[in-house]
Short mmCIF file of C-alpha atoms in Angstrom, two decimals:
data_model
loop_
_atom_site.label_atom_id
_atom_site.label_comp_id
_atom_site.label_asym_id
_atom_site.label_seq_id
_atom_site.Cartn_x
_atom_site.Cartn_y
_atom_site.Cartn_z
CA MET A 16 -6.92 -49.02 8.19
CA VAL A 17 -3.73 -50.21 9.53
CA GLN A 18 -5.44 -52.62 11.78
CA LEU A 19 -7.38 -54.03 8.77
CA ARG A 20 -4.16 -54.54 6.81
CA ARG A 21 -2.69 -56.36 9.64
CA ALA A 22 -5.80 -58.53 10.08
CA LYS A 23 -5.45 -59.69 6.63
CA TRP A 24 -2.46 -61.58 7.50
CA ILE A 25 -4.21 -63.72 10.14
CA PRO A 26 -5.30 -66.57 7.73
CA ALA A 27 -1.64 -66.98 6.50
CA GLY A 28 -0.58 -66.92 10.14
CA VAL A 29 -2.96 -69.70 10.97
CA VAL A 30 -1.36 -71.93 8.19
CA VAL A 31 2.13 -71.15 9.44
CA LEU A 32 1.05 -71.97 13.05
CA ALA A 33 -0.37 -75.26 11.73
CA VAL A 34 2.99 -76.21 10.12
CA VAL A 35 4.93 -75.27 13.23
CA LEU A 36 2.65 -77.43 15.49
CA ASP A 37 2.80 -80.29 13.14
CA LEU A 38 6.62 -80.24 13.00
CA VAL A 39 6.94 -80.16 16.85
CA THR A 40 4.43 -82.73 17.75
CA PRO A 41 4.26 -86.50 17.33
CA THR A 42 3.16 -87.87 14.02
CA ASP A 43 -0.11 -89.15 15.49
CA VAL A 44 -1.17 -85.42 16.24
CA THR A 45 -2.69 -83.81 13.23
CA SER A 46 -2.80 -79.93 12.43
CA ALA A 47 -5.65 -80.51 10.14
CA PRO A 48 -8.34 -78.84 12.27
CA LEU A 49 -6.15 -75.70 12.48
CA LEU A 50 -5.65 -75.71 8.64
CA ILE A 51 -9.38 -76.03 8.36
CA ALA A 52 -9.77 -72.78 10.33
CA ALA A 53 -7.64 -70.78 7.91
CA PRO A 54 -10.35 -70.46 5.09
CA VAL A 55 -12.97 -69.60 7.55
CA ALA A 56 -10.66 -66.79 9.12
CA ALA A 57 -10.25 -65.49 5.56
CA ALA A 58 -13.98 -65.16 4.93
CA PRO A 59 -14.42 -61.95 6.43
CA LEU A 60 -10.99 -60.45 5.82
CA LEU A 61 -9.83 -61.32 2.36
CA SER A 62 -11.26 -61.09 -1.32
CA LEU A 63 -12.67 -64.02 -3.20
CA ARG A 64 -9.28 -64.77 -4.75
CA GLY A 65 -7.54 -64.42 -1.41
CA ILE A 66 -9.93 -66.95 0.16
CA ILE A 67 -9.42 -69.63 -2.57
CA ALA A 68 -5.60 -69.01 -2.36
CA ILE A 69 -5.68 -69.67 1.27
CA GLY A 70 -7.96 -72.78 0.89
CA ALA A 71 -5.58 -74.17 -1.76
CA LEU A 72 -2.47 -73.40 0.40
CA ALA A 73 -4.11 -75.23 3.42
CA MET A 74 -4.77 -78.19 1.12
CA ILE A 75 -1.30 -78.28 -0.20
CA VAL A 76 0.36 -77.81 3.23
CA HIS A 77 -1.74 -80.51 4.73
CA ALA A 78 -0.97 -82.94 1.75
CA GLY A 79 2.80 -82.09 2.29
CA LEU A 80 2.72 -82.56 5.98
CA ALA A 81 0.84 -85.91 5.81
CA TRP A 82 3.07 -87.15 3.11
CA VAL A 83 6.35 -86.16 5.22
CA ASP A 84 4.65 -88.00 8.25
CA ASP A 85 3.58 -90.88 6.09
CA THR A 86 0.07 -90.57 7.27
CA PHE A 87 -1.77 -89.75 4.10
CA GLY A 88 -4.60 -92.17 4.00
CA TRP A 89 -8.46 -92.15 3.72
CA GLN A 90 -8.98 -90.85 7.29
CA ARG A 91 -6.06 -88.35 7.69
CA GLY A 92 -5.68 -87.66 4.04
CA ILE A 93 -8.42 -87.85 1.52
CA ALA A 94 -11.09 -87.08 4.19
CA ASN A 95 -9.25 -83.99 5.53
CA GLN A 96 -8.59 -82.79 1.90
CA LEU A 97 -12.41 -83.01 1.10
CA THR A 98 -13.30 -81.15 4.31
CA LEU A 99 -10.60 -78.41 3.43
CA LEU A 100 -12.43 -78.11 0.07
CA ALA A 101 -15.95 -77.99 1.53
CA VAL A 102 -14.71 -75.40 4.18
CA THR A 103 -13.24 -73.23 1.44
CA VAL A 104 -16.45 -73.33 -0.60
CA LEU A 105 -18.43 -72.35 2.67
CA ALA A 106 -15.95 -69.49 3.31
CA VAL A 107 -16.54 -68.22 -0.14
CA LEU A 108 -20.32 -68.26 0.36
CA ILE A 109 -19.90 -66.39 3.66
CA ASN A 110 -17.73 -63.79 1.95
CA ARG A 111 -20.35 -63.22 -0.71
CA ALA A 112 -23.05 -62.79 1.92
CA LEU A 113 -20.88 -60.46 3.89
CA GLU A 114 -20.23 -58.45 0.67
CA GLY A 115 -23.89 -58.24 -0.05
CA ARG A 116 -24.70 -56.95 3.43
CA ASP A 117 -21.86 -54.43 3.27
CA ALA A 118 -23.10 -53.13 -0.05
CA ARG A 119 -26.70 -52.66 1.26
CA THR A 120 -25.19 -50.85 4.30
CA ARG A 121 -23.15 -48.59 1.89
CA ARG A 122 -26.45 -47.79 -0.19
CA ALA A 123 -28.32 -47.20 3.19
CA ARG A 124 -25.68 -44.69 4.38
CA HIS A 125 -25.54 -42.95 0.91
CA VAL A 126 -29.44 -42.64 1.02
CA ALA A 127 -29.08 -41.36 4.62
CA ALA A 128 -26.40 -38.80 3.76
CA VAL A 129 -28.59 -37.53 0.85
CA ALA A 130 -31.59 -37.23 3.12
CA GLN A 131 -29.51 -35.43 5.82
CA SER A 132 -28.16 -32.83 3.31
CA ALA A 133 -31.63 -32.27 2.15
CA VAL A 134 -33.28 -32.06 5.67
CA LEU A 135 -30.43 -30.59 7.48
CA PRO A 136 -28.25 -28.58 4.98
CA ARG A 137 -24.97 -27.22 6.14
CA PRO A 138 -25.04 -23.61 6.92
CA PRO A 139 -22.87 -21.06 4.91
CA SER A 140 -19.19 -20.97 6.14
CA ARG A 141 -19.48 -17.22 6.52
CA ILE A 142 -22.19 -14.48 6.85
CA GLY A 143 -20.61 -11.11 6.82
CA GLU A 144 -17.94 -11.10 9.41
CA LEU A 145 -19.40 -14.09 11.14
CA MET A 146 -17.49 -17.38 10.56
CA ILE A 147 -19.45 -20.48 10.92
CA ALA A 148 -18.94 -24.26 11.02
CA ALA A 149 -21.40 -27.20 11.88
CA ARG A 150 -20.94 -30.84 12.37
CA TYR A 151 -23.42 -33.73 12.89
CA VAL A 152 -22.21 -36.83 14.45
CA PRO A 153 -24.73 -39.90 14.46
CA ALA A 154 -24.81 -42.34 17.25
CA GLU A 155 -25.23 -45.00 14.60
CA ASP A 156 -23.33 -45.11 11.33
CA GLU A 157 -26.46 -46.36 9.53
CA ALA A 158 -28.73 -43.73 10.89
CA MET A 159 -26.99 -40.46 9.70
CA ILE A 160 -29.91 -38.33 10.67
CA GLY A 161 -32.03 -38.09 13.74
CA GLY A 162 -33.83 -35.62 16.02
CA ASP A 163 -30.84 -33.05 16.49
CA LEU A 164 -30.88 -29.99 14.29
CA TYR A 165 -29.12 -26.72 13.60
CA VAL A 166 -29.87 -23.82 11.31
CA VAL A 167 -28.14 -20.41 10.57
CA GLN A 168 -30.12 -17.59 8.76
CA ASP A 169 -29.18 -14.01 7.73
CA THR A 170 -32.27 -12.11 8.31
CA PRO A 171 -33.22 -8.38 8.37
CA HIS A 172 -32.88 -8.60 12.16
CA GLY A 173 -29.42 -9.87 12.15
CA VAL A 174 -28.10 -13.49 11.89
CA ARG A 175 -30.30 -15.85 13.79
CA VAL A 176 -29.47 -19.34 14.88
CA MET A 177 -31.32 -22.31 16.21
CA VAL A 178 -29.77 -25.57 17.62
CA GLY A 179 -32.25 -28.11 18.86
CA ASP A 180 -33.06 -31.68 19.85
CA VAL A 181 -36.35 -33.23 19.15
CA ARG A 182 -37.77 -35.90 21.54
CA GLY A 183 -37.79 -39.29 20.07
CA LYS A 184 -36.20 -41.17 17.36
CA GLY A 185 -36.92 -42.43 13.75
CA LEU A 186 -39.22 -40.92 11.22
CA GLY A 187 -41.30 -39.22 13.79
CA ALA A 188 -38.41 -37.24 15.02
CA VAL A 189 -37.29 -36.35 11.43
CA SER A 190 -40.76 -35.10 10.80
CA ALA A 191 -40.60 -32.89 13.76
CA VAL A 192 -37.15 -31.73 12.66
CA CYS A 193 -38.55 -30.66 9.26
CA ALA A 194 -41.37 -28.82 11.12
CA ASP A 195 -38.98 -26.90 13.29
CA LEU A 196 -36.66 -26.03 10.40
CA GLY A 197 -39.39 -24.89 8.04
CA ALA A 198 -41.05 -22.76 11.00
CA PHE A 199 -37.75 -21.22 11.90
CA ARG A 200 -36.76 -20.21 8.33
CA TYR A 201 -40.12 -18.43 7.87
CA ALA A 202 -40.39 -16.75 11.42
CA ALA A 203 -36.70 -15.89 11.61
CA ASP A 204 -37.35 -13.41 8.62
CA GLU A 205 -40.86 -12.18 9.84
CA ALA A 206 -40.54 -12.10 13.68
CA GLU A 207 -39.50 -8.58 15.05
CA ASP A 208 -37.80 -10.13 18.15
CA LEU A 209 -36.81 -13.48 19.74
CA PRO A 210 -40.01 -13.95 21.95
CA GLY A 211 -42.11 -13.66 18.64
CA LEU A 212 -39.79 -16.11 16.92
CA VAL A 213 -40.26 -18.56 19.82
CA ALA A 214 -44.12 -18.10 19.59
CA ALA A 215 -44.08 -18.91 15.98
CA LEU A 216 -42.08 -22.14 16.69
CA GLU A 217 -44.44 -23.07 19.40
CA ARG A 218 -47.38 -22.88 17.05
CA ALA A 219 -45.66 -24.99 14.45
CA LEU A 220 -44.70 -27.82 16.96
CA LEU A 221 -48.36 -27.77 18.22
CA ARG A 222 -49.72 -28.20 14.54
CA GLU A 223 -47.21 -30.98 13.98
CA GLY A 224 -48.08 -32.68 17.14
CA GLY A 225 -51.88 -32.63 16.23
CA ARG A 226 -50.93 -33.98 12.86
CA ARG A 227 -49.07 -36.96 14.37
CA GLY A 228 -51.68 -37.39 17.18
CA GLY A 229 -51.66 -40.05 19.92
CA GLN A 230 -48.84 -40.00 22.44
CA GLU A 231 -46.66 -37.72 20.22
CA GLN A 232 -49.33 -35.03 20.51
CA GLU A 233 -49.02 -35.00 24.30
CA GLU A 234 -45.34 -35.55 24.83
CA GLY A 235 -43.62 -34.39 21.68
CA PHE A 236 -41.22 -31.44 22.38
CA THR A 237 -37.93 -29.82 21.32
CA THR A 238 -35.28 -28.52 23.51
CA ALA A 239 -33.93 -25.44 21.65
CA LEU A 240 -31.31 -22.80 21.80
CA ILE A 241 -32.14 -19.64 19.80
CA VAL A 242 -29.52 -17.04 19.11
CA GLU A 243 -29.53 -13.71 17.56
CA PHE A 244 -26.35 -11.63 16.89
CA ALA A 245 -26.31 -7.98 16.95
CA GLU A 246 -25.74 -6.32 13.45
CA ASP A 247 -22.32 -5.23 14.68
CA LEU A 248 -21.63 -8.57 16.39
CA GLY A 249 -20.94 -6.83 19.49
CA ALA A 250 -23.61 -8.74 21.44
CA VAL A 251 -25.40 -12.11 21.37
CA ARG A 252 -28.97 -12.55 22.50
CA VAL A 253 -29.98 -15.99 23.61
CA VAL A 254 -33.25 -17.73 24.38
CA ASN A 255 -32.96 -21.24 26.07
CA ARG A 256 -35.72 -23.54 26.09
CA GLY A 257 -34.54 -26.57 28.11
CA HIS A 258 -31.41 -26.91 26.02
CA PRO A 259 -27.71 -27.20 27.21
CA PRO A 260 -26.28 -23.76 27.37
CA PRO A 261 -23.72 -22.65 24.89
CA VAL A 262 -20.04 -22.11 25.65
CA LEU A 263 -18.42 -18.66 24.95
CA LEU A 264 -14.71 -18.83 24.10
CA ASP A 265 -13.00 -15.49 24.28
CA ALA A 266 -9.86 -14.33 22.30
CA ASP A 267 -7.62 -15.37 25.41
CA GLY A 268 -8.85 -18.93 25.48
CA GLY A 269 -11.19 -18.50 28.46
CA ALA A 270 -14.50 -20.22 28.57
CA THR A 271 -17.81 -18.90 29.94
CA VAL A 272 -21.08 -20.92 30.06
CA LEU A 273 -23.93 -18.75 29.05
CA GLU A 274 -26.48 -20.06 31.60
CA PRO A 275 -30.09 -18.66 31.16
CA SER A 276 -31.22 -16.19 33.75
CA GLU A 277 -34.52 -18.04 34.02
CA GLU A 278 -35.39 -21.65 33.36
CA ALA A 279 -37.88 -22.34 30.70
CA PRO A 280 -39.30 -25.63 29.36
CA PRO A 281 -38.71 -27.15 25.79
CA LEU A 282 -40.76 -26.02 22.96
CA GLY A 283 -44.10 -27.73 22.17
CA MET A 284 -45.28 -27.83 25.66
CA SER A 285 -47.64 -24.82 25.49
CA ALA A 286 -50.63 -27.03 25.72
CA LEU A 287 -49.59 -27.69 29.42
CA GLY A 288 -49.36 -24.00 30.19
CA ALA A 289 -47.82 -20.76 29.23
CA TRP A 290 -44.24 -19.77 29.89
CA ALA A 291 -42.25 -16.68 29.14
CA SER A 292 -39.17 -16.79 26.78
CA PRO A 293 -36.55 -14.70 28.58
CA VAL A 294 -34.05 -13.20 26.38
CA ASP A 295 -30.42 -13.00 27.76
CA THR A 296 -27.85 -10.60 26.27
CA PHE A 297 -24.10 -11.38 26.46
CA PRO A 298 -21.06 -9.53 25.06
CA PHE A 299 -19.48 -11.04 21.97
CA PRO A 300 -16.21 -9.42 21.66
CA PRO A 301 -13.67 -9.65 18.75
CA GLY A 302 -11.95 -12.96 18.68
CA ALA A 303 -14.84 -14.72 20.54
CA THR A 304 -16.41 -18.06 19.32
CA LEU A 305 -19.89 -19.28 20.42
CA ILE A 306 -20.03 -23.09 20.60
CA CYS A 307 -23.53 -24.53 20.64
CA PHE A 308 -24.24 -28.35 20.85
CA THR A 309 -26.94 -30.77 21.67
CA ASP A 310 -27.06 -33.29 24.74
CA GLY A 311 -25.09 -35.76 22.94
CA VAL A 312 -21.98 -33.72 24.03
CA THR A 313 -23.07 -32.79 27.69
CA GLU A 314 -24.36 -36.30 28.36
CA ALA A 315 -21.30 -38.24 27.00
CA ARG A 316 -20.00 -40.26 29.84
CA ASP A 317 -16.81 -42.22 30.39
CA GLU A 318 -16.45 -45.67 31.99
CA SER A 319 -17.02 -44.19 35.42
CA GLY A 320 -20.04 -42.38 34.41
CA THR A 321 -18.56 -38.89 34.60
CA PHE A 322 -20.20 -36.47 32.16
CA TYR A 323 -18.18 -34.57 29.51
CA ASP A 324 -17.77 -30.83 30.42
CA ALA A 325 -17.13 -28.86 27.23
CA SER A 326 -16.39 -25.65 29.32
CA VAL A 327 -13.55 -27.20 30.98
CA ARG A 328 -12.04 -29.06 27.98
CA LEU A 329 -12.51 -26.36 25.27
CA PRO A 330 -9.93 -23.97 26.71
CA PHE A 331 -7.44 -26.82 27.00
CA LEU A 332 -8.10 -28.08 23.31
CA THR A 333 -8.03 -24.62 21.76
CA GLY A 334 -5.04 -23.46 23.85
CA HIS A 335 -3.07 -26.57 23.15
CA ARG A 336 -3.65 -26.28 19.51
CA ALA A 337 -2.79 -22.65 19.49
CA THR A 338 0.62 -23.38 21.03
CA ALA A 339 1.16 -26.11 18.44
CA GLY A 340 0.91 -23.18 15.82
CA ALA A 341 -2.41 -24.15 14.28
CA ARG A 342 -5.14 -21.44 13.85
CA ALA A 343 -8.34 -22.43 15.97
CA THR A 344 -10.77 -21.84 13.15
CA PRO A 345 -14.52 -22.82 14.00
CA ALA A 346 -14.16 -25.99 11.91
CA ARG A 347 -10.93 -26.99 13.76
CA THR A 348 -12.53 -26.30 17.11
CA LEU A 349 -15.46 -28.53 16.44
CA HIS A 350 -13.06 -31.25 15.15
CA LEU A 351 -10.98 -31.06 18.31
CA LEU A 352 -14.10 -31.10 20.45
CA ILE A 353 -15.70 -34.22 18.58
CA GLU A 354 -12.42 -36.08 18.94
CA ASP A 355 -12.14 -35.15 22.68
CA VAL A 356 -15.70 -36.36 23.37
CA ALA A 357 -14.98 -39.71 21.44
CA HIS A 358 -11.85 -40.07 23.55
CA HIS A 359 -13.92 -39.38 26.84
CA THR A 360 -16.35 -42.03 25.97
CA GLY A 361 -13.82 -44.65 24.61
CA GLY A 362 -15.42 -44.33 21.21
CA ARG A 363 -18.98 -45.26 22.50
CA ILE A 364 -21.13 -42.55 21.06
CA GLN A 365 -24.34 -42.76 23.17
CA ASP A 366 -26.51 -40.19 21.33
CA ASP A 367 -26.40 -37.84 18.21
CA GLN A 368 -24.41 -34.89 18.41
CA ALA A 369 -25.10 -31.58 16.59
CA LEU A 370 -22.52 -28.86 17.01
CA LEU A 371 -22.40 -25.25 15.80
CA ALA A 372 -19.28 -22.78 16.06
CA LEU A 373 -19.87 -19.14 15.33
CA HIS A 374 -16.69 -16.98 15.46
CA ARG A 375 -16.14 -13.21 15.30
CA PRO A 376 -12.77 -12.45 13.84
CA PRO A 377 -10.41 -10.45 15.98
CA GLY A 378 -9.96 -6.78 15.19
CA PRO A 379 -12.44 -4.25 13.88
CA PRO A 380 -14.97 -5.33 11.28
CA HIS A 381 -14.14 -4.55 7.67
CA ALA A 382 -16.11 -1.61 6.20
#
């Protein structure tokens, strides 16, 4: 915002520079070309009135300088004035075209935001004692929804969570996301255990692949992290199907990567063979936070090609914030993580990022 305000002074600066150059150069050297550039510079930066004002100022300055130099004639006077007028009109037309494009972009982003809230609604901020925060960071501003997903659901079997990443882009990926979310919401309530939940998701993805047909039927898949919290929140059970493992932050700021005990392929590949879905159980002590994310975080690279390591950075980020006196809530933790990933990549987001933080407050649960 500050940079934009500063940039709006560029057209006026061009006019000032033209005056200075005209005054320090011989009379046979004209600054008219530089004055002509002022309305063009104003086109993407100023409003309609601002562009007209810069154009009029450039014409007045040019006429005054030519009059002082006694060079105001047909070639260096009238012709240049007409050129300035024509360029000002052109700058106005360019500005109108840019405004129309920006309006279309804003409408597209609004539609995308509505679609995202419908397809990928934000989970509740709290279920029982479990505090929850979620963020979705699109790789492209105009495409606010893609193949990354998260869902949190309170079920008769405890709080169940899914974070996933659908192969592919565009409407096909969104369709698969809808199938994943619909299958999870139904199966999370019905399945007695996580392997049963995973099996239901597999069947849903196979049906979706058959409906889409072609190459998507053979190659469509979803990397997924499926999590279940014990009723007393004392443990967390995890099934990892080809997804980046989550990071567990303890109350002391230490980080542990919850690696799967056995590798398993992504969901939607059962047509190629049968694989088990091993369930790994980890302690989830008071004050702990489980951070889940998609590969938009783990595959974020800096200029040298170094991948981002959340397990190394998270203790530093939350520890530094804690020493600054700010409470490391789940939402704040995700905010710090997203900012740090952006800093690591120099602001070049290479893939969508879906992030979920689930926090157990310190101390015994309330009755």
